[in-house]
Coordinates of C-alpha atoms in Angstrom, one line a residue:
M1 CA 102.9 109.8 186.6
R2 CA 101.4 106.9 184.6
G3 CA 101.3 106.4 180.8
A4 CA 101.2 104.0 177.9
V5 CA 104.4 102.5 176.5
I6 CA 104.7 100.3 173.4
H7 CA 107.3 97.6 173.7
A8 CA 106.6 95.4 170.6
P9 CA 103.7 94.7 168.2
G10 CA 100.6 94.0 170.2
D11 CA 102.4 94.9 173.5
V12 CA 101.3 98.2 175.0
R13 CA 101.7 98.5 178.7
F14 CA 100.5 101.0 181.3
E15 CA 103.6 102.0 183.3
T16 CA 105.0 104.5 185.8
L17 CA 107.0 107.3 183.9
D18 CA 108.9 110.3 184.9
D19 CA 106.9 113.5 185.3
P20 CA 107.4 115.8 182.3
K21 CA 109.4 119.0 183.0
I22 CA 109.8 122.3 181.3
L23 CA 112.8 121.9 179.0
H24 CA 112.6 125.1 177.0
P25 CA 111.0 128.5 177.8
T26 CA 108.5 127.8 175.0
D27 CA 107.2 124.6 176.7
A28 CA 104.0 124.1 178.8
I29 CA 102.9 121.2 181.0
I30 CA 99.3 120.2 180.9
R31 CA 97.3 117.8 183.1
T32 CA 95.4 115.6 180.7
A33 CA 91.6 115.8 180.8
A34 CA 91.1 113.3 178.0
T35 CA 93.2 111.5 175.5
C36 CA 92.6 108.5 173.2
V37 CA 94.0 105.8 170.9
C38 CA 94.3 106.9 167.2
G39 CA 94.0 104.7 164.2
S40 CA 97.5 105.7 163.2
D41 CA 98.7 104.2 166.6
L42 CA 97.6 100.8 165.2
W43 CA 100.3 100.9 162.5
P44 CA 103.1 100.1 165.0
Y45 CA 100.8 98.1 167.2
R46 CA 100.2 95.8 164.2
G47 CA 103.9 95.6 163.4
L48 CA 103.5 97.7 160.2
E49 CA 105.9 100.4 161.4
P50 CA 109.2 99.9 163.3
I51 CA 109.0 100.4 167.0
G52 CA 112.6 100.4 168.1
D53 CA 113.1 100.8 171.8
P54 CA 110.0 101.0 174.1
H55 CA 108.6 104.4 174.1
P56 CA 105.4 106.4 175.1
M57 CA 102.5 106.7 172.8
G58 CA 99.7 109.1 172.0
H59 CA 99.3 112.4 170.2
E60 CA 95.7 113.7 170.9
Y61 CA 94.9 115.7 174.0
V62 CA 92.9 118.2 175.8
G63 CA 93.8 119.3 179.3
F64 CA 94.5 122.0 181.9
V65 CA 97.6 124.1 182.0
E66 CA 99.8 123.2 184.9
E67 CA 103.1 125.0 184.3
L68 CA 104.4 127.4 181.6
G69 CA 107.9 128.3 180.3
S70 CA 108.9 131.9 180.6
E71 CA 108.1 132.8 177.0
V72 CA 104.5 131.4 176.9
T73 CA 102.0 134.2 177.4
S74 CA 99.1 133.0 175.2
V75 CA 97.6 130.7 177.9
K76 CA 97.4 130.8 181.7
P77 CA 97.7 128.1 184.4
G78 CA 94.4 126.5 185.1
Q79 CA 92.9 127.1 181.6
F80 CA 91.4 124.4 179.6
V81 CA 93.3 124.0 176.3
V82 CA 93.2 122.2 173.0
G83 CA 96.3 121.6 170.9
S84 CA 97.4 119.8 167.8
F85 CA 99.4 116.6 167.2
A86 CA 101.9 118.7 165.4
T87 CA 103.2 121.6 167.4
S88 CA 104.0 125.0 165.8
D89 CA 105.2 128.4 166.7
N90 CA 102.4 129.8 164.5
T91 CA 104.8 132.7 163.4
C92 CA 107.2 131.2 160.9
A93 CA 106.6 131.6 157.1
N94 CA 105.0 128.1 156.8
C95 CA 102.7 128.8 159.7
R96 CA 101.7 132.2 158.3
N97 CA 100.8 130.4 155.0
G98 CA 98.5 128.2 156.9
F99 CA 100.7 125.0 157.1
Q100 CA 101.5 124.9 160.7
S101 CA 102.1 121.1 160.5
S102 CA 105.2 122.1 158.4
C103 CA 106.3 124.7 161.0
L104 CA 110.1 125.3 160.8
H105 CA 110.1 124.4 164.5
R106 CA 107.6 121.6 164.4
E107 CA 107.6 118.7 166.8
F108 CA 105.2 115.8 166.6
M109 CA 103.5 114.9 169.9
S110 CA 104.1 111.3 171.0
T111 CA 103.5 111.1 174.8
C112 CA 99.9 112.0 175.3
Q113 CA 98.4 108.8 176.6
A114 CA 99.6 109.8 180.1
D115 CA 98.5 111.8 183.1
Y116 CA 100.7 114.8 182.2
V117 CA 102.1 116.0 178.9
R118 CA 104.9 118.5 177.9
I119 CA 103.8 120.6 175.0
P120 CA 106.6 122.1 172.9
N121 CA 105.9 125.4 171.1
A122 CA 103.1 126.0 173.5
Q123 CA 102.7 129.7 172.6
G124 CA 101.6 128.8 169.1
T125 CA 100.1 125.4 169.6
L126 CA 97.6 125.7 172.5
V127 CA 94.2 127.3 172.2
A128 CA 92.3 128.0 175.4
T129 CA 88.6 128.1 175.8
D130 CA 87.0 131.1 177.5
E131 CA 85.9 128.9 180.4
T132 CA 86.1 125.3 181.3
P133 CA 83.7 123.5 179.0
D134 CA 81.2 120.9 180.2
E135 CA 82.7 117.5 180.4
R136 CA 80.1 116.2 178.0
I137 CA 81.8 118.4 175.3
W138 CA 85.4 117.2 176.0
P139 CA 85.2 114.3 173.6
G140 CA 84.3 116.6 170.7
L141 CA 87.1 119.0 171.6
L142 CA 89.5 116.0 171.9
A143 CA 88.4 115.0 168.3
V144 CA 89.3 118.5 167.1
S145 CA 93.0 118.0 168.2
D146 CA 93.4 115.4 165.4
V147 CA 90.7 113.4 163.7
M148 CA 88.2 116.3 163.2
G149 CA 91.0 118.6 162.2
T150 CA 92.4 116.0 159.9
G151 CA 89.0 115.2 158.4
W152 CA 88.5 119.0 157.8
W153 CA 91.9 119.1 156.1
A154 CA 90.8 116.2 153.8
A155 CA 87.8 118.2 152.7
D156 CA 89.8 121.4 152.4
A157 CA 92.5 119.8 150.4
A158 CA 90.0 118.1 148.1
E159 CA 88.3 121.5 147.6
V160 CA 84.8 120.6 148.7
K161 CA 82.4 123.3 147.6
P162 CA 78.7 124.1 148.2
G163 CA 76.5 122.0 146.0
S164 CA 79.4 119.6 145.1
S165 CA 79.7 115.8 145.4
A166 CA 82.2 114.2 147.8
A167 CA 83.2 110.6 148.3
V168 CA 85.0 109.6 151.6
V169 CA 87.3 106.6 151.4
G170 CA 87.6 105.2 154.9
D171 CA 85.1 104.7 157.8
G172 CA 87.4 105.2 160.8
A173 CA 87.3 108.2 163.0
V174 CA 89.0 110.5 160.4
G175 CA 86.7 109.3 157.6
L176 CA 83.6 109.9 159.7
C177 CA 84.9 113.3 160.7
A178 CA 85.6 114.0 157.0
V179 CA 81.9 113.4 156.4
I180 CA 81.1 116.1 158.9
A181 CA 83.6 118.4 157.2
A182 CA 82.1 117.8 153.7
K183 CA 78.6 118.5 155.1
E184 CA 79.8 121.7 156.8
M185 CA 81.5 122.9 153.6
G186 CA 78.2 122.5 151.7
A187 CA 78.6 119.2 149.7
E188 CA 75.2 118.2 148.3
R189 CA 76.0 114.6 147.8
I190 CA 78.3 112.8 150.3
I191 CA 79.2 109.2 149.5
A192 CA 80.7 107.2 152.5
M193 CA 82.5 104.1 151.6
S194 CA 82.0 101.6 154.4
R195 CA 81.3 97.9 155.0
H196 CA 80.5 98.2 158.7
E197 CA 76.9 98.8 159.8
P198 CA 77.5 100.9 162.9
R199 CA 79.9 103.1 161.1
Q200 CA 77.5 103.4 158.2
K201 CA 74.8 104.6 160.6
L202 CA 77.1 107.2 162.1
A203 CA 78.2 108.4 158.6
L204 CA 74.5 108.9 157.7
E205 CA 73.9 110.7 161.0
F206 CA 76.9 113.0 160.2
G207 CA 75.5 113.9 156.7
A208 CA 76.3 111.1 154.3
T209 CA 73.7 110.7 151.6
D210 CA 74.9 107.4 150.1
I211 CA 76.8 104.3 151.4
V212 CA 79.1 102.3 149.1
T213 CA 80.2 98.9 150.3
E214 CA 82.4 98.0 147.3
R215 CA 86.1 98.5 147.3
G216 CA 88.9 99.0 144.7
D217 CA 87.8 99.4 141.1
E218 CA 84.3 98.2 142.0
G219 CA 84.0 100.9 144.6
A220 CA 85.2 103.6 142.2
A221 CA 82.7 102.3 139.6
R222 CA 79.9 102.6 142.1
V223 CA 80.9 106.2 142.9
K224 CA 80.7 107.0 139.2
D225 CA 77.3 105.3 138.9
L226 CA 76.1 107.7 141.7
T227 CA 77.6 110.8 140.0
G228 CA 76.3 110.8 136.5
G229 CA 79.1 108.4 135.3
I230 CA 82.0 110.8 135.8
G231 CA 83.0 110.5 139.4
A232 CA 83.0 112.8 142.5
D233 CA 84.1 116.4 142.5
S234 CA 86.1 115.7 145.6
V235 CA 87.4 112.5 147.1
L236 CA 88.7 112.4 150.7
E237 CA 91.2 109.5 151.2
C238 CA 91.4 108.8 154.9
V239 CA 93.1 105.4 155.1
G240 CA 96.7 105.4 153.8
T241 CA 96.9 102.1 151.9
A242 CA 97.7 101.6 148.3
Q243 CA 94.2 100.3 147.6
A244 CA 92.6 103.3 149.2
M245 CA 94.7 105.7 147.2
Q246 CA 94.0 103.9 143.9
Q247 CA 90.3 103.8 144.7
A248 CA 90.3 107.5 145.6
L249 CA 92.0 108.6 142.4
R250 CA 89.8 106.5 140.2
A251 CA 86.6 107.7 142.0
A252 CA 87.3 111.4 141.2
R253 CA 86.0 113.0 138.0
P254 CA 88.4 114.6 135.5
G255 CA 89.2 118.0 137.0
G256 CA 88.2 116.8 140.5
N257 CA 90.5 116.7 143.5
V258 CA 91.7 114.1 146.0
G259 CA 92.6 115.1 149.5
F260 CA 94.7 112.4 151.1
V261 CA 95.3 112.5 154.9
G262 CA 95.9 108.8 155.7
V263 CA 99.6 108.3 156.5
P264 CA 100.7 106.5 153.3
H265 CA 101.9 102.9 153.7
E266 CA 103.3 101.3 150.5
V267 CA 101.5 103.8 148.4
A268 CA 102.8 104.5 144.9
V269 CA 101.0 106.8 142.4
D270 CA 101.2 105.9 138.7
G271 CA 102.4 109.1 137.0
Q272 CA 100.9 108.2 133.7
E273 CA 97.5 107.5 135.2
L274 CA 97.6 110.7 137.3
F275 CA 98.7 112.7 134.3
F276 CA 95.8 111.6 132.1
S277 CA 93.2 111.7 134.8
H278 CA 93.2 115.5 135.2
V279 CA 92.8 114.8 139.0
G280 CA 94.4 117.1 141.5
L281 CA 96.1 115.5 144.5
R282 CA 97.0 117.2 147.7
G283 CA 97.5 116.0 151.3
G284 CA 99.9 115.6 154.1
P285 CA 99.8 116.0 157.9
A286 CA 96.8 118.2 158.7
P287 CA 97.5 121.8 159.6
V288 CA 95.1 121.4 162.6
R289 CA 96.2 124.6 164.3
R290 CA 94.9 126.6 161.3
Y291 CA 91.4 125.2 162.0
L292 CA 91.4 125.1 165.8
P293 CA 89.6 128.3 166.7
D294 CA 86.8 127.6 164.1
L295 CA 86.3 124.0 165.0
I296 CA 86.4 124.6 168.7
G297 CA 83.7 127.2 168.2
R298 CA 81.6 124.7 166.2
V299 CA 81.9 122.1 169.0
L300 CA 81.1 124.6 171.8
T301 CA 78.0 125.8 170.0
G302 CA 76.8 122.3 169.2
R303 CA 76.9 122.8 165.5
I304 CA 79.0 119.7 165.1
D305 CA 79.6 116.7 167.5
P306 CA 82.6 114.8 166.3
G307 CA 82.9 113.3 169.8
K308 CA 80.4 110.7 168.7
V309 CA 83.3 108.8 167.0
F310 CA 84.3 107.7 170.5
D311 CA 82.3 104.6 171.0
L312 CA 84.4 103.2 173.8
T313 CA 85.4 105.0 177.0
L314 CA 88.0 103.6 179.3
P315 CA 90.1 104.7 182.3
L316 CA 93.6 105.5 181.1
E317 CA 94.9 102.5 183.1
Q318 CA 93.0 100.3 180.6
V319 CA 94.7 101.7 177.6
T320 CA 95.7 98.2 176.5
E321 CA 92.1 97.2 176.1
G322 CA 91.6 100.4 174.0
Y323 CA 94.3 99.2 171.5
Q324 CA 92.8 95.7 171.4
A325 CA 89.3 96.9 170.8
M326 CA 90.3 99.2 167.9
D327 CA 92.6 96.6 166.4
E328 CA 89.8 94.1 166.4
R329 CA 87.4 96.8 165.1
R330 CA 85.2 96.4 168.1
A331 CA 85.5 100.2 168.6
I332 CA 85.9 103.1 166.2
K333 CA 87.9 105.1 168.6
A334 CA 88.7 104.6 172.3
L335 CA 88.5 107.6 174.7
L336 CA 90.8 107.5 177.7
T337 CA 90.3 109.4 180.9
P338 CA 92.9 109.7 183.7

């Protein structure tokens, strides 16, 4: 088969790889219907995370079941399935508590930008649709496997409630999906923080009521101006940098909450500042599997369309261009089709 392999910063290649095989009775093999480049893939691509030896890339996927291990009974060969970037048995104590991304048998997906993918913990990870969905819906279902599920977790962790105010820090795919989530959870005022006009337009289409272009303390001050001088009830931090975290914490009102889902890079929280702010802080890898049935249903019925975050579609063999376009901010998110 063929797939993306990262060799060094800025060096992703499309290469011939060994076909995946069933290694454990809990595995499944899927034929990829669609995959993509994630914003988090840009951390190693930009040299901000160690790469080590050359290795495959990708953690978002939808596809068709090709082969099953002997213990997998929840899906059948030929079915169209959606999974999560974090696999889970969906039966351990952490899974039962709704934190499947902390499953005791968790494995993070990392080989999905390829023709075929082995899915560990397939019994608990994969969710099949009743029938093969129209290809026009595949991008929305692909978004559910990570960025939409992660945006939903940001809103959930920040305790967005009907009639509340929410501010979203970050205008990448996760941030834009977080706007969808805040809207679906009933936020009355949704402040999207963005400096990029195409992303601002999409945020407004998704339900944002205000756009803030300022950053740092100026951005936090602007959010307070829009919320009666006290700050947002919920702030959704979807970037992962120190500046984004500080901006998020300072944009929340006393008693408000910050949901942080951007993988932290050089983020340090001042304990004294957090203590006296009365702001709640919760985040981590999104428990996407918790939300999959609900979000799949919302996409299939047309209630939400997170697939609009894909503004560049390429054949899988042009995965290198996908990375370059996202790195240069010429694309929000690149969709790859085998």
